[in-house]
């Protein structure tokens, strides 16, 4: 029996991945760029029993538990099925036969409505490969993580700032270390239920927007501009590009057929608050993934002001604070 535990963080996309060349393998139509987070993470323990037969067991931790030994219960089939599928893929890559027991736990507050597939599939990929004693490079880990079908997981196997460019193998790569720039992500939670349309469906519908090909055409130039602003620590330039890209992602979703409206009424109120805080001389820029919650990117000196202003907006249930993180860790207690 071999066992490994990995905690992988979530990430917030500055340049959004939306639209696929291959949905099953999550091969993107365009490049993306993200900041790996620190607090929002998934911890996964994988136990591999060589030669054992039967179905892999998938257990979920009680998200309300605060201790290191949370109660575990069998995951619902909708959660377990893609996990088992990914485990079969990894077993094949490693050329091994046997059975896994997987236990997983999100650090995100329960029902936060935040995406967990990026951190979840990154943690699962890394923990399972370790339990299989199959060492891989960061680029190989990125490719295997995206083959889960969750493309953004390709960026969560690394820390700091990560680009996922187009390329023959579609592997993500770190473009700046976490200590290059201490950026913060202040998250205004306006919706605590899972989103109504999955990102999988969103990727599928994206090409039906009449603006999709236009977006794809200018993404390489935007990636270059973002990478430049990141390297130069030009916050106003980077922030402007981040906010523009997020609005454009939602322009694509709203103009897809049938349309997808991820925003909630309070989303608009938060976006207005971000513009107001900026008008008061506080540099902060908003970005949303495929959901209604708003991530506000700022520098450390502005974090308290931003958090207070977001908390005061009607319809904001809770404000979470996160920031750039170092990437996956193994120095964490096992769940099994
Ligand atoms: O990884 P997926 O298939 O859940 O897609 C993620 C899509 C966005 O979060 C909206 C953008 C991104 O690049 O993370």
Short mmCIF file of N, CA, C and O in Angstrom, two decimals, residues 57-128:
data_model
loop_
_atom_site.label_atom_id
_atom_site.label_comp_id
_atom_site.label_asym_id
_atom_site.label_seq_id
_atom_site.Cartn_x
_atom_site.Cartn_y
_atom_site.Cartn_z
N UNK A 57 -12.65 3.94 -4.21
CA UNK A 57 -13.55 4.55 -3.23
C UNK A 57 -13.25 6.05 -3.14
O UNK A 57 -12.08 6.43 -3.03
N UNK A 58 -14.29 6.86 -3.19
CA UNK A 58 -14.09 8.31 -3.14
C UNK A 58 -14.84 8.88 -1.94
O UNK A 58 -16.06 8.75 -1.84
N UNK A 59 -14.09 9.48 -1.03
CA UNK A 59 -14.68 10.00 0.21
C UNK A 59 -14.53 11.51 0.28
O UNK A 59 -13.53 12.07 -0.16
N UNK A 60 -15.53 12.14 0.86
CA UNK A 60 -15.51 13.60 1.00
C UNK A 60 -15.51 13.97 2.47
O UNK A 60 -16.22 13.37 3.27
N UNK A 61 -14.72 14.98 2.81
CA UNK A 61 -14.67 15.43 4.20
C UNK A 61 -15.81 16.40 4.48
O UNK A 61 -16.23 17.15 3.58
N UNK A 62 -16.24 16.39 5.70
CA UNK A 62 -17.24 17.34 6.17
C UNK A 62 -16.61 18.74 6.11
O UNK A 62 -15.61 19.01 6.77
N UNK A 63 -17.19 19.62 5.28
CA UNK A 63 -16.54 20.93 5.08
C UNK A 63 -16.70 21.87 6.27
O UNK A 63 -16.05 22.90 6.33
N UNK A 64 -17.59 21.51 7.20
CA UNK A 64 -17.76 22.40 8.35
C UNK A 64 -16.74 22.08 9.45
O UNK A 64 -16.59 22.85 10.40
N UNK A 65 -16.05 20.93 9.33
CA UNK A 65 -15.09 20.52 10.37
C UNK A 65 -13.90 21.48 10.38
O UNK A 65 -13.44 21.93 9.33
N UNK A 66 -13.41 21.79 11.55
CA UNK A 66 -12.27 22.69 11.63
C UNK A 66 -10.99 21.95 12.03
O UNK A 66 -9.91 22.50 11.97
N UNK A 67 -11.14 20.68 12.46
CA UNK A 67 -9.94 19.93 12.90
C UNK A 67 -9.26 19.23 11.72
O UNK A 67 -9.75 19.27 10.60
N UNK A 68 -8.13 18.59 12.00
CA UNK A 68 -7.37 17.95 10.93
C UNK A 68 -7.86 16.54 10.61
O UNK A 68 -7.34 15.90 9.71
N UNK A 69 -8.81 16.04 11.39
CA UNK A 69 -9.32 14.69 11.12
C UNK A 69 -10.83 14.75 10.93
O UNK A 69 -11.61 14.27 11.75
N UNK A 70 -11.26 15.39 9.83
CA UNK A 70 -12.70 15.54 9.62
C UNK A 70 -13.38 14.21 9.32
O UNK A 70 -12.72 13.27 8.87
N UNK A 71 -14.66 14.16 9.59
CA UNK A 71 -15.42 12.96 9.26
C UNK A 71 -15.50 12.81 7.73
O UNK A 71 -15.68 13.81 7.03
N UNK A 72 -15.39 11.56 7.26
CA UNK A 72 -15.43 11.32 5.81
C UNK A 72 -16.67 10.54 5.46
O UNK A 72 -17.06 9.63 6.21
N UNK A 73 -17.28 10.86 4.33
CA UNK A 73 -18.42 10.04 3.89
C UNK A 73 -18.34 9.85 2.37
O UNK A 73 -17.72 10.66 1.67
N UNK A 74 -18.95 8.76 1.85
CA UNK A 74 -18.86 8.48 0.42
C UNK A 74 -19.39 9.66 -0.40
O UNK A 74 -20.42 10.24 -0.07
N UNK A 75 -18.65 10.01 -1.45
CA UNK A 75 -19.04 11.15 -2.29
C UNK A 75 -20.24 10.77 -3.14
O UNK A 75 -20.37 9.62 -3.55
N UNK A 76 -21.11 11.73 -3.44
CA UNK A 76 -22.22 11.45 -4.36
C UNK A 76 -21.66 11.04 -5.73
O UNK A 76 -20.55 11.44 -6.10
N UNK A 77 -22.45 10.23 -6.46
CA UNK A 77 -21.98 9.67 -7.73
C UNK A 77 -21.54 10.76 -8.72
O UNK A 77 -20.55 10.59 -9.43
N UNK A 78 -22.24 11.89 -8.73
CA UNK A 78 -21.90 12.96 -9.67
C UNK A 78 -20.48 13.48 -9.41
O UNK A 78 -19.80 13.95 -10.32
N UNK A 79 -20.04 13.40 -8.17
CA UNK A 79 -18.68 13.83 -7.82
C UNK A 79 -17.70 12.69 -8.08
O UNK A 79 -16.60 12.90 -8.61
N UNK A 80 -18.10 11.46 -7.69
CA UNK A 80 -17.17 10.32 -7.74
C UNK A 80 -16.86 9.86 -9.16
O UNK A 80 -15.73 9.44 -9.45
N UNK A 81 -17.84 9.93 -10.07
CA UNK A 81 -17.64 9.36 -11.42
C UNK A 81 -16.47 9.99 -12.17
O UNK A 81 -15.58 9.26 -12.64
N UNK A 82 -16.39 11.34 -12.28
CA UNK A 82 -15.23 11.90 -12.99
C UNK A 82 -13.90 11.67 -12.25
O UNK A 82 -12.85 11.58 -12.88
N UNK A 83 -13.98 11.52 -10.93
CA UNK A 83 -12.76 11.22 -10.15
C UNK A 83 -12.26 9.83 -10.54
O UNK A 83 -11.07 9.62 -10.83
N UNK A 84 -13.16 8.86 -10.57
CA UNK A 84 -12.78 7.48 -10.92
C UNK A 84 -12.23 7.41 -12.35
O UNK A 84 -11.25 6.73 -12.62
N UNK A 85 -12.87 8.16 -13.23
CA UNK A 85 -12.42 8.18 -14.63
C UNK A 85 -10.98 8.71 -14.71
O UNK A 85 -10.15 8.18 -15.44
N UNK A 86 -10.72 9.75 -13.94
CA UNK A 86 -9.37 10.34 -13.96
C UNK A 86 -8.35 9.37 -13.34
O UNK A 86 -7.23 9.25 -13.84
N UNK A 87 -8.76 8.67 -12.30
CA UNK A 87 -7.85 7.70 -11.66
C UNK A 87 -7.48 6.59 -12.64
O UNK A 87 -6.33 6.15 -12.69
N UNK A 88 -8.44 6.15 -13.43
CA UNK A 88 -8.16 5.09 -14.42
C UNK A 88 -7.14 5.57 -15.43
O UNK A 88 -6.23 4.84 -15.83
N UNK A 89 -7.28 6.83 -15.82
CA UNK A 89 -6.34 7.43 -16.78
C UNK A 89 -4.93 7.46 -16.18
O UNK A 89 -3.95 7.09 -16.83
N UNK A 90 -4.83 7.87 -14.92
CA UNK A 90 -3.51 7.99 -14.28
C UNK A 90 -2.88 6.62 -14.07
O UNK A 90 -1.67 6.45 -14.22
N UNK A 91 -3.70 5.64 -13.71
CA UNK A 91 -3.21 4.27 -13.53
C UNK A 91 -2.59 3.77 -14.83
O UNK A 91 -1.54 3.15 -14.84
N UNK A 92 -3.27 4.07 -15.94
CA UNK A 92 -2.81 3.63 -17.25
C UNK A 92 -1.46 4.30 -17.60
O UNK A 92 -0.53 3.65 -18.07
N UNK A 93 -1.40 5.61 -17.32
CA UNK A 93 -0.16 6.36 -17.58
C UNK A 93 1.00 5.73 -16.80
O UNK A 93 2.12 5.60 -17.31
N UNK A 94 0.74 5.32 -15.56
CA UNK A 94 1.79 4.75 -14.72
C UNK A 94 2.00 3.26 -14.99
O UNK A 94 2.95 2.66 -14.47
N UNK A 95 1.10 2.66 -15.78
CA UNK A 95 1.22 1.23 -16.09
C UNK A 95 1.04 0.34 -14.86
O UNK A 95 1.74 -0.66 -14.71
N UNK A 96 0.11 0.72 -14.00
CA UNK A 96 -0.10 -0.06 -12.76
C UNK A 96 -1.53 -0.59 -12.70
O UNK A 96 -2.45 -0.04 -13.30
N UNK A 97 -1.71 -1.67 -11.91
CA UNK A 97 -3.07 -2.14 -11.64
C UNK A 97 -3.27 -2.15 -10.13
O UNK A 97 -2.35 -2.48 -9.38
N UNK A 98 -4.46 -1.79 -9.71
CA UNK A 98 -4.74 -1.72 -8.29
C UNK A 98 -5.89 -0.77 -8.05
O UNK A 98 -6.49 -0.24 -8.99
N UNK A 99 -6.19 -0.55 -6.78
CA UNK A 99 -7.37 0.24 -6.42
C UNK A 99 -6.99 1.42 -5.53
O UNK A 99 -6.13 1.31 -4.66
N UNK A 100 -7.69 2.52 -5.75
CA UNK A 100 -7.46 3.72 -4.94
C UNK A 100 -8.56 3.93 -3.89
O UNK A 100 -9.72 3.61 -4.15
N UNK A 101 -8.15 4.46 -2.77
CA UNK A 101 -9.11 5.10 -1.86
C UNK A 101 -8.68 6.57 -1.82
O UNK A 101 -7.51 6.88 -1.59
N UNK A 102 -9.65 7.44 -2.10
CA UNK A 102 -9.37 8.88 -2.18
C UNK A 102 -10.20 9.60 -1.12
O UNK A 102 -11.39 9.34 -0.98
N UNK A 103 -9.55 10.48 -0.39
CA UNK A 103 -10.30 11.34 0.53
C UNK A 103 -9.96 12.77 0.18
O UNK A 103 -8.79 13.10 -0.09
N UNK A 104 -10.96 13.62 0.15
CA UNK A 104 -10.70 14.98 -0.29
C UNK A 104 -11.46 16.01 0.55
O UNK A 104 -12.55 15.73 1.04
N UNK A 105 -10.84 17.16 0.68
CA UNK A 105 -11.43 18.20 1.53
C UNK A 105 -11.11 19.58 0.96
O UNK A 105 -9.95 19.87 0.64
N UNK A 106 -12.13 20.43 0.88
CA UNK A 106 -11.91 21.80 0.42
C UNK A 106 -11.72 22.73 1.60
O UNK A 106 -12.42 22.61 2.60
N UNK A 107 -10.80 23.67 1.45
CA UNK A 107 -10.62 24.66 2.52
C UNK A 107 -11.63 25.79 2.37
O UNK A 107 -11.79 26.59 3.27
N UNK A 108 -12.27 25.86 1.21
CA UNK A 108 -13.22 26.95 0.99
C UNK A 108 -14.35 26.81 2.00
O UNK A 108 -14.77 25.70 2.29
N UNK A 109 -14.87 27.91 2.49
CA UNK A 109 -15.99 27.81 3.41
C UNK A 109 -17.14 27.07 2.73
O UNK A 109 -17.31 27.22 1.51
N UNK A 110 -17.87 26.29 3.50
CA UNK A 110 -18.92 25.47 2.90
C UNK A 110 -19.89 26.36 2.12
O UNK A 110 -20.18 27.48 2.51
N UNK A 111 -20.37 25.84 1.02
CA UNK A 111 -21.34 26.54 0.17
C UNK A 111 -20.88 27.95 -0.22
O UNK A 111 -21.67 28.87 -0.30
N UNK A 112 -19.60 28.10 -0.45
CA UNK A 112 -19.11 29.43 -0.82
C UNK A 112 -19.40 29.75 -2.27
O UNK A 112 -19.24 30.87 -2.70
N UNK A 113 -19.82 28.73 -3.04
CA UNK A 113 -20.11 28.98 -4.45
C UNK A 113 -18.85 29.27 -5.25
O UNK A 113 -18.93 29.84 -6.32
N UNK A 114 -17.70 28.89 -4.74
CA UNK A 114 -16.47 29.12 -5.49
C UNK A 114 -16.08 27.84 -6.23
O UNK A 114 -16.29 26.74 -5.74
N UNK A 115 -15.50 28.02 -7.39
CA UNK A 115 -15.12 26.86 -8.20
C UNK A 115 -14.06 26.05 -7.47
O UNK A 115 -13.15 26.61 -6.89
N UNK A 116 -14.21 24.74 -7.47
CA UNK A 116 -13.21 23.92 -6.81
C UNK A 116 -12.65 22.86 -7.74
O UNK A 116 -11.86 22.04 -7.33
N UNK A 117 -13.04 22.89 -9.02
CA UNK A 117 -12.55 21.81 -9.89
C UNK A 117 -11.07 22.00 -10.20
O UNK A 117 -10.35 21.01 -10.35
N UNK A 118 -10.58 23.23 -10.28
CA UNK A 118 -9.16 23.44 -10.58
C UNK A 118 -8.29 22.87 -9.47
O UNK A 118 -7.39 22.06 -9.70
N UNK A 119 -8.58 23.27 -8.23
CA UNK A 119 -7.78 22.78 -7.10
C UNK A 119 -8.04 21.29 -6.89
O UNK A 119 -7.12 20.53 -6.59
N UNK A 120 -9.28 20.86 -7.09
CA UNK A 120 -9.65 19.47 -6.86
C UNK A 120 -8.90 18.52 -7.79
O UNK A 120 -8.29 17.55 -7.34
N UNK A 121 -8.93 18.82 -9.10
CA UNK A 121 -8.26 17.91 -10.04
C UNK A 121 -6.74 18.06 -10.00
O UNK A 121 -6.03 17.11 -10.31
N UNK A 122 -6.24 19.23 -9.61
CA UNK A 122 -4.78 19.37 -9.45
C UNK A 122 -4.33 18.50 -8.28
O UNK A 122 -3.36 17.74 -8.38
N UNK A 123 -5.05 18.59 -7.15
CA UNK A 123 -4.67 17.81 -5.96
C UNK A 123 -4.79 16.32 -6.24
O UNK A 123 -3.91 15.52 -5.87
N UNK A 124 -5.88 15.94 -6.91
CA UNK A 124 -6.09 14.52 -7.21
C UNK A 124 -4.98 13.98 -8.11
O UNK A 124 -4.42 12.90 -7.86
N UNK A 125 -4.65 14.73 -9.15
CA UNK A 125 -3.60 14.29 -10.09
C UNK A 125 -2.27 14.10 -9.36
O UNK A 125 -1.62 13.06 -9.49
N UNK A 126 -1.89 15.10 -8.57
CA UNK A 126 -0.57 15.05 -7.92
C UNK A 126 -0.53 13.96 -6.83
O UNK A 126 0.46 13.23 -6.72
N UNK A 127 -1.60 13.84 -6.06
CA UNK A 127 -1.61 12.84 -4.98
C UNK A 127 -1.62 11.42 -5.57
O UNK A 127 -0.88 10.54 -5.12
N UNK A 128 -2.44 11.21 -6.61
CA UNK A 128 -2.52 9.86 -7.21
C UNK A 128 -1.19 9.48 -7.86
O UNK A 128 -0.72 8.35 -7.70
#
